[in-house]
PDB file of C-alpha atoms and ligand atoms in Angstrom:
ATOM      1  CA  UNK A   1      12.283 -35.996 -34.159  1.00  0.00           C
ATOM      2  CA  UNK A   2      10.172 -33.017 -35.264  1.00  0.00           C
ATOM      3  CA  UNK A   3      10.688 -29.684 -33.983  1.00  0.00           C
ATOM      4  CA  UNK A   4       7.482 -28.833 -32.531  1.00  0.00           C
ATOM      5  CA  UNK A   5       6.445 -30.623 -29.380  1.00  0.00           C
ATOM      6  CA  UNK A   6       2.867 -32.252 -29.183  1.00  0.00           C
ATOM      7  CA  UNK A   7       2.761 -31.627 -25.519  1.00  0.00           C
ATOM      8  CA  UNK A   8       4.914 -28.597 -23.949  1.00  0.00           C
ATOM      9  CA  UNK A   9       4.457 -28.314 -20.045  1.00  0.00           C
ATOM     10  CA  UNK A  10       6.007 -25.177 -18.648  1.00  0.00           C
ATOM     11  CA  UNK A  11       6.560 -24.413 -14.894  1.00  0.00           C
ATOM     12  CA  UNK A  12       3.135 -26.364 -13.856  1.00  0.00           C
ATOM     13  CA  UNK A  13       2.489 -26.600 -10.232  1.00  0.00           C
ATOM     14  CA  UNK A  14      -0.318 -27.315  -7.944  1.00  0.00           C
ATOM     15  CA  UNK A  15      -0.979 -26.897  -4.009  1.00  0.00           C
ATOM     16  CA  UNK A  16      -3.041 -28.913  -1.800  1.00  0.00           C
ATOM     17  CA  UNK A  17      -3.416 -26.924   1.221  1.00  0.00           C
ATOM     18  CA  UNK A  18       0.161 -26.237   2.299  1.00  0.00           C
ATOM     19  CA  UNK A  19       1.583 -29.270   0.100  1.00  0.00           C
ATOM     20  CA  UNK A  20       3.132 -28.654  -3.302  1.00  0.00           C
ATOM     21  CA  UNK A  21       2.368 -31.663  -4.858  1.00  0.00           C
ATOM     22  CA  UNK A  22       3.863 -30.545  -8.038  1.00  0.00           C
ATOM     23  CA  UNK A  23       6.199 -27.668  -8.284  1.00  0.00           C
ATOM     24  CA  UNK A  24       7.788 -26.118 -11.412  1.00  0.00           C
ATOM     25  CA  UNK A  25       7.239 -29.071 -13.506  1.00  0.00           C
ATOM     26  CA  UNK A  26       8.607 -28.951 -17.082  1.00  0.00           C
ATOM     27  CA  UNK A  27       7.918 -31.454 -19.996  1.00  0.00           C
ATOM     28  CA  UNK A  28       8.200 -31.495 -23.832  1.00  0.00           C
ATOM     29  CA  UNK A  29       7.015 -34.679 -25.631  1.00  0.00           C
ATOM     30  CA  UNK A  30       7.540 -34.794 -29.178  1.00  0.00           C
ATOM     31  CA  UNK A  31       5.278 -36.675 -31.892  1.00  0.00           C
ATOM     32  CA  UNK A  32       6.078 -40.381 -31.538  1.00  0.00           C
ATOM     33  CA  UNK A  33       8.062 -40.522 -28.392  1.00  0.00           C
ATOM     34  CA  UNK A  34       7.693 -42.898 -25.471  1.00  0.00           C
ATOM     35  CA  UNK A  35       8.648 -41.036 -22.415  1.00  0.00           C
ATOM     36  CA  UNK A  36       8.685 -42.461 -18.537  1.00  0.00           C
ATOM     37  CA  UNK A  37       7.882 -40.521 -15.825  1.00  0.00           C
ATOM     38  CA  UNK A  38       9.259 -42.258 -12.480  1.00  0.00           C
ATOM     39  CA  UNK A  39       9.602 -41.198  -8.955  1.00  0.00           C
ATOM     40  CA  UNK A  40       9.161 -42.666  -5.507  1.00  0.00           C
ATOM     41  CA  UNK A  41       5.670 -42.886  -3.894  1.00  0.00           C
ATOM     42  CA  UNK A  42       3.836 -39.782  -3.207  1.00  0.00           C
ATOM     43  CA  UNK A  43       6.411 -37.920  -5.695  1.00  0.00           C
ATOM     44  CA  UNK A  44       3.570 -36.272  -7.713  1.00  0.00           C
ATOM     45  CA  UNK A  45       3.241 -38.457 -10.817  1.00  0.00           C
ATOM     46  CA  UNK A  46      -0.352 -39.038 -10.967  1.00  0.00           C
ATOM     47  CA  UNK A  47      -0.958 -35.506 -10.190  1.00  0.00           C
ATOM     48  CA  UNK A  48       0.972 -34.710 -13.248  1.00  0.00           C
ATOM     49  CA  UNK A  49      -1.371 -36.821 -14.956  1.00  0.00           C
ATOM     50  CA  UNK A  50      -4.374 -35.468 -13.262  1.00  0.00           C
ATOM     51  CA  UNK A  51      -3.033 -31.892 -14.253  1.00  0.00           C
ATOM     52  CA  UNK A  52      -2.629 -32.805 -17.811  1.00  0.00           C
ATOM     53  CA  UNK A  53      -6.119 -34.539 -17.962  1.00  0.00           C
ATOM     54  CA  UNK A  54      -8.007 -31.798 -16.653  1.00  0.00           C
ATOM     55  CA  UNK A  55      -8.825 -33.104 -13.221  1.00  0.00           C
ATOM     56  CA  UNK A  56      -6.930 -30.805 -11.469  1.00  0.00           C
ATOM     57  CA  UNK A  57      -6.288 -27.038 -12.523  1.00  0.00           C
ATOM     58  CA  UNK A  58      -2.719 -26.020 -12.153  1.00  0.00           C
ATOM     59  CA  UNK A  59      -2.354 -23.125  -9.849  1.00  0.00           C
ATOM     60  CA  UNK A  60       0.755 -22.035 -11.978  1.00  0.00           C
ATOM     61  CA  UNK A  61       2.422 -22.493 -15.256  1.00  0.00           C
ATOM     62  CA  UNK A  62       1.154 -23.751 -18.614  1.00  0.00           C
ATOM     63  CA  UNK A  63       0.011 -26.916 -20.409  1.00  0.00           C
ATOM     64  CA  UNK A  64       0.156 -26.410 -24.256  1.00  0.00           C
ATOM     65  CA  UNK A  65      -0.938 -29.219 -26.714  1.00  0.00           C
ATOM     66  CA  UNK A  66      -0.322 -28.736 -30.072  1.00  0.00           C
ATOM     67  CA  UNK A  67       0.324 -25.234 -29.219  1.00  0.00           C
ATOM     68  CA  UNK A  68      -3.345 -24.586 -27.668  1.00  0.00           C
ATOM     69  CA  UNK A  69      -3.295 -23.965 -24.126  1.00  0.00           C
ATOM     70  CA  UNK A  70      -5.624 -26.651 -22.192  1.00  0.00           C
ATOM     71  CA  UNK A  71      -4.981 -25.438 -18.570  1.00  0.00           C
ATOM     72  CA  UNK A  72      -8.142 -26.671 -16.713  1.00  0.00           C
ATOM     73  CA  UNK A  73     -10.235 -27.720 -19.695  1.00  0.00           C
ATOM     74  CA  UNK A  74     -12.760 -30.317 -18.540  1.00  0.00           C
ATOM     75  CA  UNK A  75     -11.628 -33.846 -18.822  1.00  0.00           C
ATOM     76  CA  UNK A  76     -14.022 -34.779 -21.520  1.00  0.00           C
ATOM     77  CA  UNK A  77     -12.609 -31.723 -23.604  1.00  0.00           C
ATOM     78  CA  UNK A  78      -8.995 -32.789 -23.074  1.00  0.00           C
ATOM     79  CA  UNK A  79      -9.966 -36.044 -24.205  1.00  0.00           C
ATOM     80  CA  UNK A  80     -11.529 -34.713 -27.476  1.00  0.00           C
ATOM     81  CA  UNK A  81      -8.528 -32.469 -28.007  1.00  0.00           C
ATOM     82  CA  UNK A  82      -6.240 -36.014 -28.068  1.00  0.00           C
ATOM     83  CA  UNK A  83      -5.335 -36.875 -24.657  1.00  0.00           C
ATOM     84  CA  UNK A  84      -6.447 -40.310 -23.282  1.00  0.00           C
ATOM     85  CA  UNK A  85      -5.200 -41.985 -20.214  1.00  0.00           C
ATOM     86  CA  UNK A  86      -5.630 -45.129 -17.918  1.00  0.00           C
ATOM     87  CA  UNK A  87      -5.670 -45.096 -14.238  1.00  0.00           C
ATOM     88  CA  UNK A  88      -3.309 -46.580 -11.732  1.00  0.00           C
ATOM     89  CA  UNK A  89      -6.285 -48.630 -10.178  1.00  0.00           C
ATOM     90  CA  UNK A  90      -8.173 -50.312 -13.182  1.00  0.00           C
ATOM     91  CA  UNK A  91     -11.221 -48.346 -13.942  1.00  0.00           C
ATOM     92  CA  UNK A  92     -13.718 -50.582 -15.810  1.00  0.00           C
ATOM     93  CA  UNK A  93     -17.617 -50.826 -16.127  1.00  0.00           C
ATOM     94  CA  UNK A  94     -17.353 -54.268 -14.129  1.00  0.00           C
ATOM     95  CA  UNK A  95     -20.776 -55.247 -14.823  1.00  0.00           C
ATOM     96  CA  UNK A  96     -20.673 -54.351 -18.445  1.00  0.00           C
ATOM     97  CA  UNK A  97     -19.096 -56.561 -21.137  1.00  0.00           C
ATOM     98  CA  UNK A  98     -15.631 -56.193 -22.595  1.00  0.00           C
ATOM     99  CA  UNK A  99     -17.174 -54.990 -25.916  1.00  0.00           C
ATOM    100  CA  UNK A 100     -19.555 -52.491 -24.116  1.00  0.00           C
ATOM    101  CA  UNK A 101     -16.829 -51.249 -21.912  1.00  0.00           C
ATOM    102  CA  UNK A 102     -14.752 -50.055 -25.440  1.00  0.00           C
ATOM    103  CA  UNK A 103     -18.045 -49.105 -26.884  1.00  0.00           C
ATOM    104  CA  UNK A 104     -18.960 -46.674 -24.156  1.00  0.00           C
ATOM    105  CA  UNK A 105     -15.778 -44.746 -25.202  1.00  0.00           C
ATOM    106  CA  UNK A 106     -17.128 -44.368 -28.692  1.00  0.00           C
ATOM    107  CA  UNK A 107     -20.330 -43.379 -27.326  1.00  0.00           C
ATOM    108  CA  UNK A 108     -19.167 -40.671 -25.288  1.00  0.00           C
ATOM    109  CA  UNK A 109     -17.431 -39.383 -28.340  1.00  0.00           C
ATOM    110  CA  UNK A 110     -20.384 -39.637 -30.471  1.00  0.00           C
ATOM    111  CA  UNK A 111     -22.642 -37.854 -27.956  1.00  0.00           C
ATOM    112  CA  UNK A 112     -19.905 -34.935 -28.130  1.00  0.00           C
ATOM    113  CA  UNK A 113     -19.888 -34.988 -31.921  1.00  0.00           C
ATOM    114  CA  UNK A 114     -23.429 -34.431 -32.221  1.00  0.00           C
ATOM    115  CA  UNK A 115     -23.277 -31.268 -30.194  1.00  0.00           C
ATOM    116  CA  UNK A 116     -19.948 -30.471 -32.164  1.00  0.00           C
ATOM    117  CA  UNK A 117     -21.720 -31.087 -35.444  1.00  0.00           C
ATOM    118  CA  UNK A 118     -24.343 -28.691 -34.769  1.00  0.00           C
ATOM    119  CA  UNK A 119     -21.930 -26.154 -34.255  1.00  0.00           C
ATOM    120  CA  UNK A 120     -19.838 -27.180 -37.013  1.00  0.00           C
ATOM    121  CA  UNK A 121     -17.161 -28.514 -35.051  1.00  0.00           C
ATOM    122  CA  UNK A 122     -14.552 -31.376 -36.376  1.00  0.00           C
ATOM    123  CA  UNK A 123     -15.871 -34.572 -34.741  1.00  0.00           C
ATOM    124  CA  UNK A 124     -18.455 -36.573 -36.512  1.00  0.00           C
ATOM    125  CA  UNK A 125     -21.204 -38.992 -35.546  1.00  0.00           C
ATOM    126  CA  UNK A 126     -20.113 -42.751 -35.374  1.00  0.00           C
ATOM    127  CA  UNK A 127     -23.118 -45.200 -36.194  1.00  0.00           C
ATOM    128  CA  UNK A 128     -23.772 -47.914 -33.897  1.00  0.00           C
ATOM    129  CA  UNK A 129     -22.575 -50.813 -36.352  1.00  0.00           C
ATOM    130  CA  UNK A 130     -19.500 -48.769 -37.104  1.00  0.00           C
ATOM    131  CA  UNK A 131     -18.764 -48.466 -33.235  1.00  0.00           C
ATOM    132  CA  UNK A 132     -19.260 -52.141 -32.981  1.00  0.00           C
ATOM    133  CA  UNK A 133     -17.088 -53.177 -35.806  1.00  0.00           C
ATOM    134  CA  UNK A 134     -14.137 -50.608 -34.485  1.00  0.00           C
ATOM    135  CA  UNK A 135     -14.326 -51.917 -31.015  1.00  0.00           C
ATOM    136  CA  UNK A 136     -14.195 -55.469 -32.075  1.00  0.00           C
ATOM    137  CA  UNK A 137     -11.170 -54.778 -34.277  1.00  0.00           C
ATOM    138  CA  UNK A 138      -9.457 -52.932 -31.057  1.00  0.00           C
ATOM    139  CA  UNK A 139     -10.192 -55.739 -28.980  1.00  0.00           C
ATOM    140  CA  UNK A 140      -8.499 -58.153 -31.528  1.00  0.00           C
ATOM    141  CA  UNK A 141      -5.502 -56.183 -30.980  1.00  0.00           C
ATOM    142  CA  UNK A 142      -5.443 -56.704 -27.323  1.00  0.00           C
ATOM    143  CA  UNK A 143      -6.505 -60.415 -27.893  1.00  0.00           C
ATOM    144  CA  UNK A 144      -9.580 -59.659 -26.056  1.00  0.00           C
ATOM    145  CA  UNK A 145     -12.224 -60.503 -28.934  1.00  0.00           C
ATOM    146  CA  UNK A 146     -12.690 -64.049 -27.844  1.00  0.00           C
ATOM    147  CA  UNK A 147     -13.985 -62.836 -24.546  1.00  0.00           C
ATOM    148  CA  UNK A 148     -16.051 -59.828 -25.765  1.00  0.00           C
ATOM    149  CA  UNK A 149     -19.213 -60.969 -23.966  1.00  0.00           C
ATOM    150  CA  UNK A 150     -17.659 -61.841 -20.568  1.00  0.00           C
ATOM    151  CA  UNK A 151     -18.436 -59.011 -18.017  1.00  0.00           C
ATOM    152  CA  UNK A 152     -14.988 -57.106 -17.538  1.00  0.00           C
ATOM    153  CA  UNK A 153     -14.858 -58.133 -13.813  1.00  0.00           C
ATOM    154  CA  UNK A 154     -14.515 -61.780 -14.862  1.00  0.00           C
ATOM    155  CA  UNK A 155     -11.432 -61.158 -16.908  1.00  0.00           C
ATOM    156  CA  UNK A 156      -8.158 -61.870 -15.331  1.00  0.00           C
ATOM    157  CA  UNK A 157      -6.118 -58.878 -14.108  1.00  0.00           C
ATOM    158  CA  UNK A 158      -3.797 -58.728 -16.734  1.00  0.00           C
ATOM    159  CA  UNK A 159      -6.680 -58.784 -19.436  1.00  0.00           C
ATOM    160  CA  UNK A 160      -8.546 -56.024 -17.284  1.00  0.00           C
ATOM    161  CA  UNK A 161      -5.344 -53.753 -17.644  1.00  0.00           C
ATOM    162  CA  UNK A 162      -5.310 -54.460 -21.513  1.00  0.00           C
ATOM    163  CA  UNK A 163      -8.956 -53.479 -21.868  1.00  0.00           C
ATOM    164  CA  UNK A 164      -8.340 -50.312 -20.061  1.00  0.00           C
ATOM    165  CA  UNK A 165      -5.716 -49.548 -22.636  1.00  0.00           C
ATOM    166  CA  UNK A 166      -8.075 -50.596 -25.611  1.00  0.00           C
ATOM    167  CA  UNK A 167     -10.704 -48.236 -24.092  1.00  0.00           C
ATOM    168  CA  UNK A 168      -8.394 -45.420 -23.794  1.00  0.00           C
ATOM    169  CA  UNK A 169      -7.410 -45.929 -27.573  1.00  0.00           C
ATOM    170  CA  UNK A 170     -11.177 -45.746 -28.596  1.00  0.00           C
ATOM    171  CA  UNK A 171     -10.991 -42.174 -28.137  1.00  0.00           C
ATOM    172  CA  UNK A 172      -8.436 -41.814 -30.834  1.00  0.00           C
ATOM    173  CA  UNK A 173      -5.821 -40.086 -28.849  1.00  0.00           C
ATOM    174  CA  UNK A 174      -2.647 -38.532 -30.281  1.00  0.00           C
ATOM    175  CA  UNK A 175      -1.221 -38.572 -26.682  1.00  0.00           C
ATOM    176  CA  UNK A 176      -1.775 -41.423 -24.289  1.00  0.00           C
ATOM    177  CA  UNK A 177      -1.117 -41.326 -20.659  1.00  0.00           C
ATOM    178  CA  UNK A 178      -0.478 -44.977 -18.880  1.00  0.00           C
ATOM    179  CA  UNK A 179      -0.557 -44.707 -15.039  1.00  0.00           C
ATOM    180  CA  UNK A 180       1.470 -48.083 -14.125  1.00  0.00           C
ATOM    181  CA  UNK A 181       0.015 -50.356 -16.724  1.00  0.00           C
ATOM    182  CA  UNK A 182       2.197 -53.268 -15.540  1.00  0.00           C
ATOM    183  CA  UNK A 183       1.105 -52.844 -11.772  1.00  0.00           C
ATOM    184  CA  UNK A 184       0.073 -56.393 -10.610  1.00  0.00           C
ATOM    185  CA  UNK A 185       1.334 -58.162 -13.645  1.00  0.00           C
ATOM    186  CA  UNK A 186       3.717 -61.129 -13.506  1.00  0.00           C
ATOM    187  CA  UNK A 187       7.206 -61.004 -15.571  1.00  0.00           C
ATOM    188  CA  UNK A 188       5.427 -62.890 -18.486  1.00  0.00           C
ATOM    189  CA  UNK A 189       2.593 -60.541 -18.631  1.00  0.00           C
ATOM    190  CA  UNK A 190       4.916 -57.299 -18.241  1.00  0.00           C
ATOM    191  CA  UNK A 191       6.874 -58.765 -21.258  1.00  0.00           C
ATOM    192  CA  UNK A 192       4.058 -58.939 -23.351  1.00  0.00           C
ATOM    193  CA  UNK A 193       2.841 -55.767 -22.164  1.00  0.00           C
ATOM    194  CA  UNK A 194       5.978 -54.145 -23.320  1.00  0.00           C
ATOM    195  CA  UNK A 195       5.515 -55.557 -26.768  1.00  0.00           C
ATOM    196  CA  UNK A 196       1.979 -54.527 -26.879  1.00  0.00           C
ATOM    197  CA  UNK A 197       2.839 -50.719 -25.833  1.00  0.00           C
ATOM    198  CA  UNK A 198       5.565 -50.670 -28.579  1.00  0.00           C
ATOM    199  CA  UNK A 199       3.177 -52.117 -30.999  1.00  0.00           C
ATOM    200  CA  UNK A 200       0.490 -49.627 -30.555  1.00  0.00           C
ATOM    201  CA  UNK A 201       2.682 -46.747 -30.405  1.00  0.00           C
ATOM    202  CA  UNK A 202       3.471 -47.581 -34.154  1.00  0.00           C
ATOM    203  CA  UNK A 203       0.179 -48.773 -35.265  1.00  0.00           C
ATOM    204  CA  UNK A 204      -1.917 -45.887 -33.698  1.00  0.00           C
ATOM    205  CA  UNK A 205       0.993 -43.306 -34.199  1.00  0.00           C
ATOM    206  CA  UNK A 206       0.887 -42.571 -30.613  1.00  0.00           C
ATOM    207  CA  UNK A 207       3.208 -40.278 -28.254  1.00  0.00           C
ATOM    208  CA  UNK A 208       3.076 -42.081 -24.912  1.00  0.00           C
ATOM    209  CA  UNK A 209       3.854 -40.810 -21.424  1.00  0.00           C
ATOM    210  CA  UNK A 210       4.210 -43.606 -18.868  1.00  0.00           C
ATOM    211  CA  UNK A 211       4.389 -44.006 -15.112  1.00  0.00           C
ATOM    212  CA  UNK A 212       5.819 -47.176 -13.952  1.00  0.00           C
ATOM    213  CA  UNK A 213       7.371 -48.714 -11.076  1.00  0.00           C
ATOM    214  CA  UNK A 214       8.999 -51.555 -13.113  1.00  0.00           C
ATOM    215  CA  UNK A 215      12.211 -50.224 -13.848  1.00  0.00           C
ATOM    216  CA  UNK A 216      13.131 -53.257 -16.491  1.00  0.00           C
ATOM    217  CA  UNK A 217       9.847 -51.769 -18.338  1.00  0.00           C
ATOM    218  CA  UNK A 218      10.783 -48.251 -18.106  1.00  0.00           C
ATOM    219  CA  UNK A 219      14.328 -48.540 -19.073  1.00  0.00           C
ATOM    220  CA  UNK A 220      13.659 -51.092 -21.686  1.00  0.00           C
ATOM    221  CA  UNK A 221      11.230 -49.168 -23.514  1.00  0.00           C
ATOM    222  CA  UNK A 222      11.354 -45.533 -22.856  1.00  0.00           C
ATOM    223  CA  UNK A 223      13.728 -43.046 -24.957  1.00  0.00           C
ATOM    224  CA  UNK A 224      13.592 -40.437 -22.281  1.00  0.00           C
ATOM    225  CA  UNK A 225      12.884 -40.369 -18.681  1.00  0.00           C
ATOM    226  CA  UNK A 226      11.767 -37.929 -16.308  1.00  0.00           C
ATOM    227  CA  UNK A 227      12.244 -38.293 -12.509  1.00  0.00           C
ATOM    228  CA  UNK A 228      10.142 -36.771  -9.688  1.00  0.00           C
ATOM    229  CA  UNK A 229      10.774 -36.415  -6.103  1.00  0.00           C
ATOM    230  CA  UNK A 230       8.633 -34.465  -3.662  1.00  0.00           C
ATOM    231  CA  UNK A 231       6.823 -32.642  -6.425  1.00  0.00           C
ATOM    232  CA  UNK A 232      10.229 -31.734  -7.953  1.00  0.00           C
ATOM    233  CA  UNK A 233      11.585 -32.487 -11.266  1.00  0.00           C
ATOM    234  CA  UNK A 234      14.988 -33.831 -10.280  1.00  0.00           C
ATOM    235  CA  UNK A 235      16.637 -35.461 -13.383  1.00  0.00           C
ATOM    236  CA  UNK A 236      15.640 -36.121 -16.909  1.00  0.00           C
ATOM    237  CA  UNK A 237      17.553 -37.883 -19.686  1.00  0.00           C
ATOM    238  CA  UNK A 238      18.108 -41.176 -21.198  1.00  0.00           C
ATOM    239  CA  UNK A 239      17.824 -44.371 -19.137  1.00  0.00           C
ATOM    240  CA  UNK A 240      21.541 -44.509 -18.565  1.00  0.00           C
ATOM    241  CA  UNK A 241      21.578 -40.813 -17.862  1.00  0.00           C
ATOM    242  CA  UNK A 242      18.963 -41.277 -15.237  1.00  0.00           C
ATOM    243  CA  UNK A 243      20.197 -44.510 -13.716  1.00  0.00           C
ATOM    244  CA  UNK A 244      23.415 -43.016 -12.788  1.00  0.00           C
ATOM    245  CA  UNK A 245      22.342 -39.698 -11.793  1.00  0.00           C
ATOM    246  CA  UNK A 246      23.202 -39.093  -8.065  1.00  0.00           C
ATOM    247  CA  UNK A 247      19.911 -37.236  -7.380  1.00  0.00           C
ATOM    248  CA  UNK A 248      17.925 -40.417  -8.611  1.00  0.00           C
ATOM    249  CA  UNK A 249      20.160 -42.810  -6.638  1.00  0.00           C
ATOM    250  CA  UNK A 250      19.526 -40.680  -3.529  1.00  0.00           C
ATOM    251  CA  UNK A 251      15.827 -40.571  -4.225  1.00  0.00           C
ATOM    252  CA  UNK A 252      15.613 -44.052  -4.448  1.00  0.00           C
ATOM    253  CA  UNK A 253      17.592 -45.067  -1.676  1.00  0.00           C
ATOM    254  CA  UNK A 254      16.234 -47.799   0.622  1.00  0.00           C
ATOM    255  CA  UNK A 255      14.169 -48.800  -2.295  1.00  0.00           C
ATOM    256  CA  UNK A 256      14.708 -51.060  -5.223  1.00  0.00           C
ATOM    257  CA  UNK A 257      18.238 -50.040  -7.019  1.00  0.00           C
ATOM    258  CA  UNK A 258      17.345 -49.018 -10.315  1.00  0.00           C
ATOM    259  CA  UNK A 259      20.600 -49.945 -12.305  1.00  0.00           C
ATOM    260  CA  UNK A 260      19.886 -53.890 -10.808  1.00  0.00           C
ATOM    261  CA  UNK A 261      17.084 -53.973 -12.953  1.00  0.00           C
ATOM    262  CA  UNK A 262      18.148 -52.582 -16.440  1.00  0.00           C
TER     263      UNK A 262
HETATM  264  N1  ATP B 301      -6.607 -34.372  -4.232  1.00  0.00           N
HETATM  265  C1  ATP B 301      -5.543 -34.442  -3.308  1.00  0.00           C
HETATM  266  N2  ATP B 301      -5.624 -33.711  -2.290  1.00  0.00           N
HETATM  267  C2  ATP B 301      -4.443 -33.575  -1.416  1.00  0.00           C
HETATM  268  N3  ATP B 301      -3.305 -34.275  -1.582  1.00  0.00           N
HETATM  269  C3  ATP B 301      -3.212 -34.851  -2.592  1.00  0.00           C
HETATM  270  C4  ATP B 301      -4.256 -35.065  -3.663  1.00  0.00           C
HETATM  271  N4  ATP B 301      -3.772 -35.866  -4.720  1.00  0.00           N
HETATM  272  C5  ATP B 301      -2.483 -35.992  -4.406  1.00  0.00           C
HETATM  273  N5  ATP B 301      -2.429 -35.565  -3.247  1.00  0.00           N
HETATM  274  C6  ATP B 301      -0.857 -35.300  -2.533  1.00  0.00           C
HETATM  275  O1  ATP B 301       0.093 -35.191  -3.454  1.00  0.00           O
HETATM  276  C7  ATP B 301       1.177 -35.870  -3.409  1.00  0.00           C
HETATM  277  C8  ATP B 301       1.503 -36.556  -4.649  1.00  0.00           C
HETATM  278  O2  ATP B 301       0.614 -37.755  -4.849  1.00  0.00           O
HETATM  279  P1  ATP B 301       0.603 -38.517  -6.118  1.00  0.00           P
HETATM  280  O3  ATP B 301      -0.482 -39.448  -6.060  1.00  0.00           O
HETATM  281  O4  ATP B 301       0.585 -37.715  -7.436  1.00  0.00           O
HETATM  282  O5  ATP B 301       2.065 -39.581  -6.158  1.00  0.00           O
HETATM  283  P2  ATP B 301       2.800 -40.514  -7.078  1.00  0.00           P
HETATM  284  O6  ATP B 301       3.872 -40.002  -7.383  1.00  0.00           O
HETATM  285  O7  ATP B 301       1.589 -40.964  -8.179  1.00  0.00           O
HETATM  286  O8  ATP B 301       2.665 -41.818  -5.890  1.00  0.00           O
HETATM  287  P3  ATP B 301       2.399 -43.412  -6.100  1.00  0.00           P
HETATM  288  O9  ATP B 301       3.743 -43.882  -6.988  1.00  0.00           O
HETATM  289  O10 ATP B 301       2.369 -43.844  -4.606  1.00  0.00           O
HETATM  290  O11 ATP B 301       1.122 -43.504  -6.861  1.00  0.00           O
HETATM  291  C9  ATP B 301       1.083 -36.899  -2.275  1.00  0.00           C
HETATM  292  O12 ATP B 301       1.522 -36.342  -0.963  1.00  0.00           O
HETATM  293  C10 ATP B 301      -0.530 -36.953  -2.232  1.00  0.00           C
HETATM  294  O13 ATP B 301      -0.828 -37.421  -0.717  1.00  0.00           O
END
């Protein structure tokens, strides 16, 4: 593990009216790590993703990406800085083809790149043909190249979830945030997804933060896990440490028992 974290979140919080949805949240992610973020419903997990990606601005604390403060940057700027995400409920352009769903991610980068190049920033314009070739290469990895001309809405659910990850990768992230990628998948699809996540981590040199309710998936592939409950970080550690943590057991009481799944 390298010494410098790619992401360093310190004491981050946000209020919605009277509700502290996230309070004093801390997280360090090191390059190449695959870390899980778990917690009961309403614990604040998606809110953390929204804070990290500029959807919400923290009311307190600091989010540092590669040593640079990114609190409250517009979401497209956060993407350009190297953070991509998927959503809890799949968000695709349903009427567009599978291929266009990925190409649109390259297009949005390219549009910013033109502006960037005028101001001599680092992004470069990617030509249309190059974009298409890159998109098809990505679709191959996700076994979606054969259905590239299908409308996204016609893909089976597992395919739509994979397409969302492919689109997130098109933005060329260093850090990928996956919000319940296995939601609604059957056990076979979930297993395939676990392998796919491990594969893309290696292939694309990614650091991955994963929200997931499927404990088998989380415990099976994550090196470390952070646990939120009512907006507070109640535990962090290896899957074994977290599974046996009294506060975690208490938080999950009445839900599925974590230890049964691992
Ligand atoms: N924009 C918002 N305005 C008001 N309250 C919000 C907003 N976004 C989230 N919340 C509240 O913040 C709390 C945390 O929600 P969040 O969606 O982050 O939980 P979660 O851990 O992702 O839950 P789940 O596992 O059910 O997806 C909830 O009480 C939710 O109602």
